[in-house]
Every structure is written in structure tokens, then in C-alpha cells.
């Protein structure tokens, strides 16, 4: 494993295997756990299990990935941004989830997104805390009426070039697709502005030009987004269309957080890269045997989004 | 009378900014000097999406076209189509450039030999990925002193 990792690290990759878990901010972890388990399925797996994750309830999914619903009192409204979490379900399970949403009086949104892989995935809703959830239809090893696992998650950043360096060079992730850089993307934005394409929040925007051009002072544009491959999923990185408050500079672990899974040696390589870049980090921190991970490295991306790389092991 | 010294830079429209940057920087060896509308503050200000690149001593702003432009057929390598940018290449590096284009699968026409009593030796003609015409040439008078122009806008 170490030799293979050394080889991959030399090529820039960190051998990040998957999104191992997501930590999502909610007002009431117990109520959120009941909601997610009822709508999405999964197994409630205890309270305050993950280190550095505030007070939380943990749910495990059949794929082995976990969702931590962590208490956060002052969660910002991200409903109009690209920030969201997406879960995999078979077609049958997605239908069952839609049924449960309708029965519960929860509005189903049929947005479209730009990624080719998501053209058929138009099942969205907001959880009671305003977190946007997407269901993507994929084949799964286990069929049922709930989700199989986490497919992807998206964050917003204030600088796409800086983020590109961080995700591409520091984390060694490959850009799967980019949007907002082509004339064709802007043509699609005009269709959206005409009300003929129900696009997901964060994917389109109306710019007010700093000068009037041809009497037109609002221009629809496809907002810049880059998707980076992580195992079988992706991390979506969206350009923030408004300023947002980042966490304190010295806070290195927090919620919401994306928890990436990688071999133990990758944590040391990532720490060395962060050191070289002059970016602060915490760890690698060894965890007690009761924790689901053996060790974790905590840091933030260039947009202040919390990240953790963990190595499997523990309970 | 205005004391105009020379052409300073060009702004050209492209249909795919990433593809254009890959071509100008990855194939022709330009470097990226600045980028606009990649940050939140530019979005709020309504800036246009573009990147400025410097090819040797010449700055080109690659502007993303908001509408599709009628471009020449992809197999037409020579023309003006509004304009054509011609870049001088030392004679010693002319073959190197053609080899680099071939390595990247970039089609070009030429080399076309110019009259011996003129300043130009040979030219090759091609399109960038969006269809903008480019010409690269070596000059018979390349040993004459040359006054390079300083680029702007690299901040």
C-alpha cells in the first residue's frame, strides 16, 4: 500500500478513496436524525461518535459512509448557493424517497444541474434546517427503499483559481468537469433567465454590469463550477456570488465538514503539502479505538470550508 | 499629434476560455498574466470573464464571447476574418514551433515562402481553437535591432 501511495503521491495524488462522511450543521441533532432516517433510511449509530464534531447524531449508510448531524446555532442561509449534499439511490429507492417526501408535505424540487452525470437526477429537497439535499440515481450493490451512500457534496469559495490550486495541486484531485467558461454555458444561462430551465441554486446568476452595454444592464451567466473526482464521487466547488463569513482563521476543525477517507500515510503527505503551502492544519491526530477512524488531519480549503482526511480503522 | 509608439495589446474573443488558455499557454508557451471574474468581488462588480496571457512580449486578453461568433471553416488556415495576429519567431526556432504544433495535433498551413526581396522569410498559418487566425513567421532582417514593447495589465 505504501509503495502504491508513494507512486500516486509522486504523480500528485493522495490516494483519497472516497468521501467517508459528511458533517452537516443542524439546529437539533436528534430531530434531524429522525428526519434523515425517516426520509433517506440509514442506521442511527450513536451520539457524539466523531472527534471534533460538536454535539452530533451519527447515521451510517449501506456503503459504509456516515452522516453526522451536528448542532450549530448560527447556521447561515445557504439555500441560494451551490452548497449541497447528494446521496446515491437506486431508481426504486429514489421513487420511495419521493413518496415519503410527498407524504410528509416536503416540497420536491426538480432542478437541473450542469454535470453530464447528473442530467437524469432531478430530485431535490431542503431538510428542516435549510440544507439542500439531492438524490442521484445510481446502481447500487444493495437495493432497498433508502439511499446507498454519499455521492458528492459541494462547497463555495471566493476565488476559483486559488481553489483550483488547492484542490488540484495540494489535494491532487483531478478536475472532472468545469462550467461557466464557455460561450455555450452563457447561452444556457439565457434559457434559464427566460424561465425555461429550472436550474439548481448557485449554477446561474444575473450580473449587473459595471457599465451599460446596449441598454442591457443585467446579464445571465452560468456561474463558475468545477467538479473534482474523489473515488466514485466528486467534490463540487462553486464560485460564491456574494461575500460570506468564513470561520475564524485559527479554527481548523468545525462543521459543516467534508471527511475524506485515505490510507494513513496520505495524512502525512497531505500535512507536508499544507506545510509547504503555508496553510495551517491540525494533526494527524490519533483517535482512540472507540472512534471510527484511526487518525485524522484537519484543515480548511481556500474558502474556509472545513475538511478532514481520515484513515480507516477504529470501531 | 498623438505620440503613439506601437500596438500594445489585443483583446480577442474565444468560445471556450479553458481551451484557449490550454492552447496559448500549453502549446504556444504563453504565460497567464491575470484573470478576471474568477473571484466573488468581480462577480459583484459585473466584470467580464477574461484572462490575459503574455506571448513573449505581447499581451492578449482572451475574452469569453457572450454570443456565438460566425467563424471561418475549421480547415481554412489563412485569412483575416476581421484580423489576424502575426508573431515573429527567430528562424532558428521556426522548425521547433512547427514540431510543437504537430506534437499537439494542431493543423497549420505552410511553411509558405515569401519573396526574397521582402522582410519576411516564411510563414505558417493556423487557427486558435475558437477560429481566430494566427500567423507565425521568421524575418530575413532578424539581425536588425529590435525595440521590444513593455506589456501592461499584469496585475
CSV table of C-alpha atoms in Angstrom, one decimal:
chain,number,residue,atom,x,y,z
A,1,UNK,CA,0.0,0.0,0.0
A,2,UNK,CA,2.7,2.5,1.0
A,3,UNK,CA,4.7,1.9,-2.3
A,4,UNK,CA,1.5,2.4,-4.3
A,5,UNK,CA,0.7,5.6,-2.3
A,6,UNK,CA,4.3,6.9,-2.8
A,7,UNK,CA,3.8,6.3,-6.5
A,8,UNK,CA,0.5,8.1,-6.6
A,9,UNK,CA,1.8,11.0,-4.4
A,10,UNK,CA,4.7,11.4,-6.7
A,11,UNK,CA,2.2,11.9,-9.5
A,12,UNK,CA,0.3,14.4,-7.4
A,13,UNK,CA,-2.5,12.3,-6.0
A,14,UNK,CA,-3.1,11.5,-2.3
A,15,UNK,CA,-4.9,8.2,-2.9
A,16,UNK,CA,-8.1,9.7,-1.5
A,17,UNK,CA,-10.5,6.9,-1.7
A,18,UNK,CA,-13.9,8.4,-1.1
A,19,UNK,CA,-16.0,10.9,0.9
A,20,UNK,CA,-16.1,8.9,4.1
A,21,UNK,CA,-18.5,11.1,5.9
A,22,UNK,CA,-20.2,14.5,5.9
A,23,UNK,CA,-20.8,16.6,8.9
A,24,UNK,CA,-23.9,18.8,8.4
A,25,UNK,CA,-25.0,21.7,10.6
A,26,UNK,CA,-28.4,21.4,12.1
A,27,UNK,CA,-30.3,23.1,15.0
A,28,UNK,CA,-31.4,19.9,16.7
A,29,UNK,CA,-29.4,16.8,16.0
A,30,UNK,CA,-32.0,14.4,17.4
A,31,UNK,CA,-34.8,15.9,15.3
A,32,UNK,CA,-32.5,15.9,12.2
A,33,UNK,CA,-31.5,12.3,12.8
A,34,UNK,CA,-35.2,11.3,12.9
A,35,UNK,CA,-35.9,13.2,9.8
A,36,UNK,CA,-33.0,11.8,7.8
A,37,UNK,CA,-33.6,8.2,8.9
A,38,UNK,CA,-37.3,8.5,8.1
A,39,UNK,CA,-36.7,10.1,4.6
A,40,UNK,CA,-33.4,8.6,3.5
A,41,UNK,CA,-33.0,5.5,5.6
A,42,UNK,CA,-29.7,4.6,7.2
A,43,UNK,CA,-29.0,3.4,10.7
A,44,UNK,CA,-28.8,5.7,13.6
A,45,UNK,CA,-25.3,4.9,15.1
A,46,UNK,CA,-24.9,6.8,18.2
A,47,UNK,CA,-24.3,10.3,19.6
A,48,UNK,CA,-21.0,12.2,19.6
A,49,UNK,CA,-19.0,9.5,18.0
A,50,UNK,CA,-16.8,11.5,15.7
A,51,UNK,CA,-14.0,13.7,17.2
A,52,UNK,CA,-14.0,17.4,16.6
A,53,UNK,CA,-17.7,17.4,15.6
A,54,UNK,CA,-19.6,19.2,18.3
A,55,UNK,CA,-22.7,17.5,19.7
A,56,UNK,CA,-24.0,15.3,16.9
A,57,UNK,CA,-26.0,12.3,15.9
A,58,UNK,CA,-24.5,9.8,13.5
A,59,UNK,CA,-26.2,7.8,10.7
A,60,UNK,CA,-24.5,5.0,8.8
A,61,UNK,CA,-25.4,4.1,5.2
A,62,UNK,CA,-25.1,0.7,3.5
A,63,UNK,CA,-22.0,1.9,1.5
A,64,UNK,CA,-20.2,2.4,4.9
A,65,UNK,CA,-20.3,6.2,4.7
A,66,UNK,CA,-21.6,8.3,7.6
A,67,UNK,CA,-23.6,11.4,8.1
A,68,UNK,CA,-23.0,13.5,11.3
A,69,UNK,CA,-25.8,15.9,12.1
A,70,UNK,CA,-24.0,18.4,14.3
A,71,UNK,CA,-25.5,21.1,16.4
A,72,UNK,CA,-24.9,24.6,15.1
A,73,UNK,CA,-26.8,27.6,16.4
A,74,UNK,CA,-25.9,30.2,13.9
A,75,UNK,CA,-26.0,28.4,10.6
A,76,UNK,CA,-26.0,30.8,7.6
A,77,UNK,CA,-28.7,30.6,5.0
A,78,UNK,CA,-27.1,28.8,2.0
A,79,UNK,CA,-30.3,27.9,0.2
A,80,UNK,CA,-29.4,30.2,-2.8
A,81,UNK,CA,-25.9,29.0,-3.1
A,82,UNK,CA,-24.4,25.9,-4.8
A,83,UNK,CA,-23.7,24.3,-1.4
A,84,UNK,CA,-25.5,20.9,-1.2
A,85,UNK,CA,-25.1,17.2,-0.3
A,86,UNK,CA,-26.0,14.4,-2.7
A,87,UNK,CA,-26.8,10.8,-2.0
A,88,UNK,CA,-26.9,7.7,-4.2
A,89,UNK,CA,-30.1,5.6,-4.5
A,90,UNK,CA,-31.4,3.1,-6.9
A,91,UNK,CA,-34.3,4.2,-9.1
A,92,UNK,CA,-36.7,2.3,-6.9
A,93,UNK,CA,-35.3,3.8,-3.7
A,94,UNK,CA,-35.5,7.3,-5.2
A,95,UNK,CA,-39.2,6.7,-6.0
A,96,UNK,CA,-39.8,5.6,-2.4
A,97,UNK,CA,-37.9,8.6,-1.1
A,98,UNK,CA,-40.0,10.9,-3.3
A,99,UNK,CA,-43.1,9.2,-1.9
A,100,UNK,CA,-42.1,9.8,1.7
A,101,UNK,CA,-41.3,13.4,0.9
A,102,UNK,CA,-44.7,13.9,-0.6
A,103,UNK,CA,-46.4,12.2,2.3
A,104,UNK,CA,-44.6,14.4,4.7
A,105,UNK,CA,-45.6,17.6,2.8
A,106,UNK,CA,-42.0,18.3,1.9
A,107,UNK,CA,-41.6,20.2,-1.4
A,108,UNK,CA,-39.7,18.3,-4.1
A,109,UNK,CA,-37.6,20.4,-6.4
A,110,UNK,CA,-36.8,19.3,-9.9
A,111,UNK,CA,-33.8,21.4,-10.6
A,112,UNK,CA,-31.3,20.6,-13.4
A,113,UNK,CA,-27.5,20.8,-12.9
A,114,UNK,CA,-24.8,21.2,-15.5
A,115,UNK,CA,-22.8,18.0,-14.9
A,116,UNK,CA,-23.5,15.4,-17.6
A,117,UNK,CA,-23.6,12.7,-15.0
A,118,UNK,CA,-26.5,14.4,-13.2
A,119,UNK,CA,-28.7,15.1,-16.2
A,120,UNK,CA,-31.2,12.5,-15.0
A,121,UNK,CA,-31.0,13.3,-11.3
A,122,UNK,CA,-33.7,15.9,-10.6
A,123,UNK,CA,-34.8,15.1,-7.1
A,124,UNK,CA,-34.0,17.7,-4.5
A,125,UNK,CA,-35.4,18.9,-1.2
A,126,UNK,CA,-34.4,21.0,1.7
A,127,UNK,CA,-34.1,19.5,5.1
A,128,UNK,CA,-35.8,21.3,8.1
A,129,UNK,CA,-32.6,23.3,8.7
A,130,UNK,CA,-32.4,24.5,5.1
A,131,UNK,CA,-29.6,22.2,3.9
A,132,UNK,CA,-30.2,21.3,0.2
A,133,UNK,CA,-30.3,17.5,-0.4
A,134,UNK,CA,-30.1,15.8,-3.8
A,135,UNK,CA,-30.8,12.2,-4.7
A,136,UNK,CA,-28.8,10.8,-7.6
A,137,UNK,CA,-30.0,7.6,-9.2
A,138,UNK,CA,-27.2,5.0,-9.5
A,139,UNK,CA,-27.0,1.3,-9.5
A,140,UNK,CA,-26.1,0.0,-6.0
A,141,UNK,CA,-24.9,-3.2,-4.5
A,142,UNK,CA,-27.8,-3.1,-2.1
A,143,UNK,CA,-31.3,-2.3,-3.2
A,144,UNK,CA,-33.9,-1.1,-0.8
A,145,UNK,CA,-36.1,1.9,0.0
A,146,UNK,CA,-33.3,4.1,1.3
A,147,UNK,CA,-30.1,5.7,0.0
A,148,UNK,CA,-27.0,3.6,-0.6
A,149,UNK,CA,-24.4,6.2,0.3
A,150,UNK,CA,-22.9,9.6,-0.3
A,151,UNK,CA,-22.4,10.6,-3.9
A,152,UNK,CA,-21.0,14.1,-3.7
A,153,UNK,CA,-21.0,17.4,-1.8
A,154,UNK,CA,-20.4,20.9,-2.9
A,155,UNK,CA,-18.9,24.0,-1.3
A,156,UNK,CA,-18.5,27.6,-2.3
A,157,UNK,CA,-15.3,29.6,-2.5
A,158,UNK,CA,-14.5,33.3,-3.2
A,159,UNK,CA,-11.6,32.6,-5.6
A,160,UNK,CA,-11.7,29.8,-8.2
A,161,UNK,CA,-8.1,30.0,-9.3
A,162,UNK,CA,-6.8,29.7,-5.7
A,163,UNK,CA,-9.3,26.9,-5.1
A,164,UNK,CA,-8.1,25.2,-8.3
A,165,UNK,CA,-4.5,25.2,-7.0
A,166,UNK,CA,-5.6,23.9,-3.6
A,167,UNK,CA,-7.8,21.1,-4.9
A,168,UNK,CA,-5.7,20.2,-7.9
A,169,UNK,CA,-2.2,20.6,-6.6
A,170,UNK,CA,-2.4,20.3,-2.8
A,171,UNK,CA,-5.0,17.6,-2.6
A,172,UNK,CA,-4.0,16.2,-6.0
A,173,UNK,CA,-7.6,15.8,-7.3
A,174,UNK,CA,-8.4,15.7,-11.0
A,175,UNK,CA,-10.9,18.2,-12.4
A,176,UNK,CA,-13.7,16.1,-13.9
A,177,UNK,CA,-15.7,19.0,-15.4
A,178,UNK,CA,-15.8,22.8,-15.5
A,179,UNK,CA,-18.7,25.1,-16.2
A,180,UNK,CA,-19.1,28.8,-16.8
A,181,UNK,CA,-16.1,29.1,-19.1
A,182,UNK,CA,-17.7,28.6,-22.4
A,183,UNK,CA,-20.0,30.7,-24.7
A,184,UNK,CA,-22.3,27.7,-24.7
A,185,UNK,CA,-22.6,28.0,-21.0
A,186,UNK,CA,-23.8,31.6,-21.3
A,187,UNK,CA,-26.3,30.6,-24.0
A,188,UNK,CA,-27.8,28.1,-21.5
A,189,UNK,CA,-27.9,30.9,-18.9
A,190,UNK,CA,-30.2,32.9,-21.2
A,191,UNK,CA,-32.6,30.0,-21.4
A,192,UNK,CA,-32.6,29.9,-17.6
A,193,UNK,CA,-33.2,33.7,-17.4
A,194,UNK,CA,-36.2,33.2,-19.8
A,195,UNK,CA,-37.7,30.9,-17.2
A,196,UNK,CA,-37.3,27.8,-19.4
A,197,UNK,CA,-34.7,25.9,-17.5
A,198,UNK,CA,-35.2,25.3,-13.7
A,199,UNK,CA,-31.5,25.3,-12.7
A,200,UNK,CA,-30.3,24.4,-9.2
A,201,UNK,CA,-29.3,27.4,-7.0
A,202,UNK,CA,-25.7,28.5,-7.5
A,203,UNK,CA,-25.5,27.3,-11.1
A,204,UNK,CA,-26.7,30.5,-12.7
A,205,UNK,CA,-26.6,34.2,-11.8
A,206,UNK,CA,-27.7,37.6,-13.1
A,207,UNK,CA,-24.8,40.0,-13.3
A,208,UNK,CA,-25.3,43.7,-13.1
A,209,UNK,CA,-22.7,45.0,-15.5
A,210,UNK,CA,-20.4,47.8,-14.2
A,211,UNK,CA,-21.2,49.7,-17.4
A,212,UNK,CA,-24.3,49.7,-19.6
A,213,UNK,CA,-23.9,47.7,-22.7
A,214,UNK,CA,-26.6,48.2,-25.4
A,215,UNK,CA,-29.1,49.3,-22.8
A,216,UNK,CA,-29.0,45.9,-21.1
A,217,UNK,CA,-27.8,46.1,-17.5
A,218,UNK,CA,-28.5,42.5,-16.4
A,219,UNK,CA,-26.7,39.6,-18.0
A,220,UNK,CA,-27.5,36.0,-17.2
A,221,UNK,CA,-24.4,33.9,-16.8
A,222,UNK,CA,-23.5,30.3,-15.8
A,223,UNK,CA,-21.8,30.6,-12.5
A,224,UNK,CA,-18.3,29.0,-12.4
A,225,UNK,CA,-18.2,25.5,-11.0
A,226,UNK,CA,-15.5,22.8,-11.0
A,227,UNK,CA,-16.0,19.2,-10.0
A,228,UNK,CA,-13.1,17.2,-8.7
A,229,UNK,CA,-13.1,13.4,-8.7
A,230,UNK,CA,-12.9,11.7,-5.4
A,231,UNK,CA,-13.2,7.9,-5.8
A,232,UNK,CA,-16.6,7.2,-7.3
A,233,UNK,CA,-17.9,10.6,-6.4
A,234,UNK,CA,-17.0,14.3,-6.8
A,235,UNK,CA,-16.5,17.4,-4.8
A,236,UNK,CA,-18.3,20.4,-6.4
A,237,UNK,CA,-16.6,23.8,-6.0
A,238,UNK,CA,-18.8,26.8,-6.8
A,239,UNK,CA,-17.8,30.4,-7.1
A,240,UNK,CA,-19.6,32.3,-4.3
A,241,UNK,CA,-21.8,35.1,-5.8
A,242,UNK,CA,-21.9,37.1,-2.6
A,243,UNK,CA,-19.4,37.6,0.2
A,244,UNK,CA,-19.8,35.2,3.1
A,245,UNK,CA,-18.3,34.9,6.6
A,246,UNK,CA,-15.5,32.4,6.9
A,247,UNK,CA,-14.8,30.8,10.2
A,248,UNK,CA,-12.1,32.3,12.4
A,249,UNK,CA,-8.6,31.9,10.9
A,250,UNK,CA,-7.3,29.8,13.8
A,251,UNK,CA,-10.2,27.4,13.9
A,252,UNK,CA,-9.1,24.3,11.9
A,253,UNK,CA,-11.9,21.8,12.7
A,254,UNK,CA,-15.5,22.5,12.6
A,255,UNK,CA,-18.9,22.0,11.0
A,256,UNK,CA,-20.0,21.7,8.2
A,257,UNK,CA,-17.1,19.5,7.2
A,258,UNK,CA,-16.3,17.1,4.4
A,259,UNK,CA,-14.5,14.0,5.6
A,260,UNK,CA,-12.3,12.3,3.0
A,261,UNK,CA,-11.0,8.8,3.5
A,262,UNK,CA,-7.4,7.8,2.6
A,263,UNK,CA,-4.7,5.4,3.7
A,264,UNK,CA,-2.8,6.5,6.9
A,265,UNK,CA,0.3,7.5,5.0
A,266,UNK,CA,-1.7,10.0,3.0
A,267,UNK,CA,-2.3,12.1,6.1
A,268,UNK,CA,1.4,12.7,6.5
A,269,UNK,CA,1.8,13.6,2.8
A,270,UNK,CA,-1.1,16.0,3.0
A,271,UNK,CA,0.3,17.6,6.1
A,272,UNK,CA,3.7,18.1,4.4
A,273,UNK,CA,2.0,19.7,1.5
A,274,UNK,CA,-0.1,22.0,3.7
A,275,UNK,CA,3.1,22.9,5.5
A,276,UNK,CA,4.8,23.7,2.2
A,277,UNK,CA,1.9,25.9,1.2
A,278,UNK,CA,1.9,27.7,4.5
A,279,UNK,CA,-1.6,26.6,5.2
A,280,UNK,CA,-2.5,25.7,8.8
A,281,UNK,CA,-3.6,22.2,9.8
A,282,UNK,CA,-4.2,20.1,12.9
A,283,UNK,CA,-2.8,16.6,13.2
A,284,UNK,CA,-2.5,13.9,12.1
A,285,UNK,CA,-4.4,13.3,15.3
A,286,UNK,CA,-4.6,9.7,16.5
A,287,UNK,CA,-8.0,8.6,17.7
A,288,UNK,CA,-9.0,6.2,20.5
A,289,UNK,CA,-10.1,2.7,19.5
A,290,UNK,CA,-13.7,3.7,20.1
A,291,UNK,CA,-13.6,6.2,17.2
A,292,UNK,CA,-14.5,5.0,13.7
A,293,UNK,CA,-11.2,6.4,12.3
A,294,UNK,CA,-7.7,5.7,13.5
A,295,UNK,CA,-6.4,9.2,12.7
A,296,UNK,CA,-7.4,12.5,11.2
A,297,UNK,CA,-5.9,15.6,9.6
A,298,UNK,CA,-8.0,18.7,9.9
A,299,UNK,CA,-7.7,21.8,7.7
A,300,UNK,CA,-9.7,24.3,5.6
A,301,UNK,CA,-9.8,24.9,1.9
A,302,UNK,CA,-9.1,28.3,0.5
A,303,UNK,CA,-12.7,29.3,1.0
A,304,UNK,CA,-12.6,28.4,4.7
A,305,UNK,CA,-14.6,25.2,4.3
A,306,UNK,CA,-13.7,22.6,6.9
A,307,UNK,CA,-12.0,19.4,5.6
A,308,UNK,CA,-10.7,16.3,7.3
A,309,UNK,CA,-8.7,13.4,5.8
A,310,UNK,CA,-9.2,10.3,7.9
A,311,UNK,CA,-7.7,6.9,7.8
A,312,UNK,CA,-10.0,4.0,8.4
A,313,UNK,CA,-9.8,1.8,11.5
A,314,UNK,CA,-11.2,2.1,14.9
A,315,UNK,CA,-14.6,0.8,15.8
B,1,UNK,CA,-0.4,64.7,-32.9
B,2,UNK,CA,-0.6,61.8,-30.5
B,3,UNK,CA,2.7,60.2,-29.9
B,4,UNK,CA,1.6,56.6,-30.5
B,5,UNK,CA,4.5,54.2,-30.1
B,6,UNK,CA,3.2,50.9,-31.1
B,7,UNK,CA,0.4,48.3,-30.7
B,8,UNK,CA,0.3,47.5,-27.1
B,9,UNK,CA,-2.1,44.6,-26.7
B,10,UNK,CA,-5.1,42.8,-28.3
B,11,UNK,CA,-8.4,41.6,-26.9
B,12,UNK,CA,-9.8,38.6,-28.8
B,13,UNK,CA,-13.0,36.7,-28.3
B,14,UNK,CA,-13.0,33.0,-27.7
B,15,UNK,CA,-15.8,30.4,-27.3
B,16,UNK,CA,-14.0,28.4,-24.6
B,17,UNK,CA,-11.7,30.1,-22.1
B,18,UNK,CA,-10.1,27.0,-20.7
B,19,UNK,CA,-9.5,25.6,-24.2
B,20,UNK,CA,-8.0,28.9,-25.3
B,21,UNK,CA,-5.7,29.1,-22.3
B,22,UNK,CA,-4.6,25.5,-22.8
B,23,UNK,CA,-3.7,26.4,-26.4
B,24,UNK,CA,-2.0,29.7,-25.9
B,25,UNK,CA,-0.1,28.6,-22.8
B,26,UNK,CA,0.2,24.8,-23.2
B,27,UNK,CA,1.0,24.7,-26.9
B,28,UNK,CA,2.4,28.2,-27.8
B,29,UNK,CA,4.2,28.8,-24.5
B,30,UNK,CA,2.4,31.9,-23.3
B,31,UNK,CA,2.0,32.6,-19.6
B,32,UNK,CA,-1.1,33.7,-17.8
B,33,UNK,CA,-0.8,37.2,-16.5
B,34,UNK,CA,-4.1,37.9,-14.9
B,35,UNK,CA,-7.7,36.6,-14.7
B,36,UNK,CA,-10.9,38.4,-14.2
B,37,UNK,CA,-14.3,37.2,-13.0
B,38,UNK,CA,-12.9,34.3,-11.1
B,39,UNK,CA,-13.5,35.9,-7.7
B,40,UNK,CA,-16.6,36.9,-5.9
B,41,UNK,CA,-15.7,40.6,-5.9
B,42,UNK,CA,-15.6,40.6,-9.8
B,43,UNK,CA,-19.0,38.9,-9.9
B,44,UNK,CA,-20.4,41.6,-7.7
B,45,UNK,CA,-18.9,44.3,-9.9
B,46,UNK,CA,-20.2,42.7,-13.1
B,47,UNK,CA,-16.8,42.2,-14.7
B,48,UNK,CA,-16.4,40.4,-18.0
B,49,UNK,CA,-14.9,36.9,-17.9
B,50,UNK,CA,-11.4,37.0,-19.4
B,51,UNK,CA,-7.8,36.0,-18.9
B,52,UNK,CA,-4.8,38.0,-20.0
B,53,UNK,CA,-1.9,36.0,-21.4
B,54,UNK,CA,1.6,37.1,-22.5
B,55,UNK,CA,3.1,35.5,-25.5
B,56,UNK,CA,6.7,36.5,-25.4
B,57,UNK,CA,6.4,40.3,-25.1
B,58,UNK,CA,2.8,40.7,-26.3
B,59,UNK,CA,-0.3,40.7,-24.2
B,60,UNK,CA,-3.5,39.2,-25.4
B,61,UNK,CA,-6.7,39.4,-23.4
B,62,UNK,CA,-8.8,36.3,-24.1
B,63,UNK,CA,-12.4,37.4,-23.7
B,64,UNK,CA,-15.2,34.9,-23.4
B,65,UNK,CA,-17.7,35.7,-26.2
B,66,UNK,CA,-21.2,36.1,-24.8
B,67,UNK,CA,-22.7,35.1,-28.1
B,68,UNK,CA,-21.5,32.6,-30.7
B,69,UNK,CA,-19.4,34.2,-33.4
B,70,UNK,CA,-19.6,33.2,-37.0
B,71,UNK,CA,-16.1,31.8,-37.5
B,72,UNK,CA,-14.3,30.6,-40.7
B,73,UNK,CA,-14.4,26.9,-41.6
B,74,UNK,CA,-12.0,24.9,-39.5
B,75,UNK,CA,-10.0,23.8,-42.5
B,76,UNK,CA,-9.3,27.4,-43.6
B,77,UNK,CA,-6.0,28.3,-42.2
B,78,UNK,CA,-5.4,31.6,-43.9
B,79,UNK,CA,-7.5,34.7,-43.9
B,80,UNK,CA,-8.2,37.9,-42.0
B,81,UNK,CA,-11.7,37.4,-40.6
B,82,UNK,CA,-11.6,40.8,-39.1
B,83,UNK,CA,-8.0,40.5,-38.1
B,84,UNK,CA,-5.0,38.1,-38.0
B,85,UNK,CA,-2.3,38.2,-35.4
B,86,UNK,CA,1.2,37.6,-36.8
B,87,UNK,CA,4.0,36.7,-34.5
B,88,UNK,CA,7.7,36.8,-35.2
B,89,UNK,CA,9.7,33.7,-34.4
B,90,UNK,CA,13.5,33.5,-34.7
B,91,UNK,CA,14.4,31.5,-37.7
B,92,UNK,CA,16.4,29.1,-35.5
B,93,UNK,CA,13.2,28.2,-33.6
B,94,UNK,CA,10.8,28.0,-36.5
B,95,UNK,CA,11.1,24.3,-37.0
B,96,UNK,CA,10.8,23.8,-33.3
B,97,UNK,CA,7.4,25.6,-33.3
B,98,UNK,CA,6.2,23.5,-36.2
B,99,UNK,CA,7.2,20.4,-34.4
B,100,UNK,CA,5.4,21.6,-31.2
B,101,UNK,CA,2.2,22.2,-33.2
B,102,UNK,CA,2.4,18.8,-34.8
B,103,UNK,CA,3.0,17.2,-31.4
B,104,UNK,CA,-0.2,18.7,-30.1
B,105,UNK,CA,-2.2,17.8,-33.3
B,106,UNK,CA,-2.6,21.5,-34.3
B,107,UNK,CA,-3.1,21.8,-38.0
B,108,UNK,CA,-1.4,24.5,-39.9
B,109,UNK,CA,-0.7,25.6,-43.5
B,110,UNK,CA,2.8,26.1,-44.7
B,111,UNK,CA,5.6,27.0,-44.4
B,112,UNK,CA,4.9,29.5,-47.2
B,113,UNK,CA,8.0,31.1,-48.5
B,114,UNK,CA,7.8,34.9,-49.1
B,115,UNK,CA,9.6,36.8,-51.9
B,116,UNK,CA,13.3,37.0,-51.3
B,117,UNK,CA,13.4,40.8,-51.6
B,118,UNK,CA,10.9,41.3,-48.8
B,119,UNK,CA,11.4,41.3,-45.0
B,120,UNK,CA,9.5,38.0,-44.3
B,121,UNK,CA,11.1,34.7,-44.8
B,122,UNK,CA,8.5,32.0,-44.2
B,123,UNK,CA,5.1,31.9,-42.6
B,124,UNK,CA,2.8,29.2,-41.2
B,125,UNK,CA,-0.9,29.9,-40.8
B,126,UNK,CA,-3.4,28.4,-38.4
B,127,UNK,CA,-6.5,29.0,-36.2
B,128,UNK,CA,-6.7,29.0,-32.5
B,129,UNK,CA,-9.4,26.6,-31.1
B,130,UNK,CA,-12.1,29.3,-31.5
B,131,UNK,CA,-11.2,30.0,-35.1
B,132,UNK,CA,-9.1,33.2,-34.7
B,133,UNK,CA,-6.4,33.4,-37.4
B,134,UNK,CA,-2.8,33.3,-36.4
B,135,UNK,CA,0.4,33.6,-38.3
B,136,UNK,CA,4.0,32.8,-37.3
B,137,UNK,CA,6.9,33.9,-39.4
B,138,UNK,CA,10.6,34.4,-39.4
B,139,UNK,CA,12.1,37.5,-40.8
B,140,UNK,CA,15.0,37.8,-43.2
B,141,UNK,CA,16.0,41.0,-41.3
B,142,UNK,CA,16.0,39.4,-37.9
B,143,UNK,CA,19.5,40.6,-37.1
B,144,UNK,CA,18.4,44.2,-37.2
B,145,UNK,CA,18.0,45.9,-33.7
B,146,UNK,CA,14.5,45.3,-32.2
B,147,UNK,CA,12.7,47.5,-29.7
B,148,UNK,CA,10.5,45.3,-27.6
B,149,UNK,CA,7.3,46.8,-26.2
B,150,UNK,CA,6.6,46.5,-22.5
B,151,UNK,CA,3.4,44.7,-21.6
B,152,UNK,CA,0.7,46.2,-19.4
B,153,UNK,CA,-2.1,44.9,-17.2
B,154,UNK,CA,-0.2,42.2,-15.5
B,155,UNK,CA,-1.8,43.0,-12.2
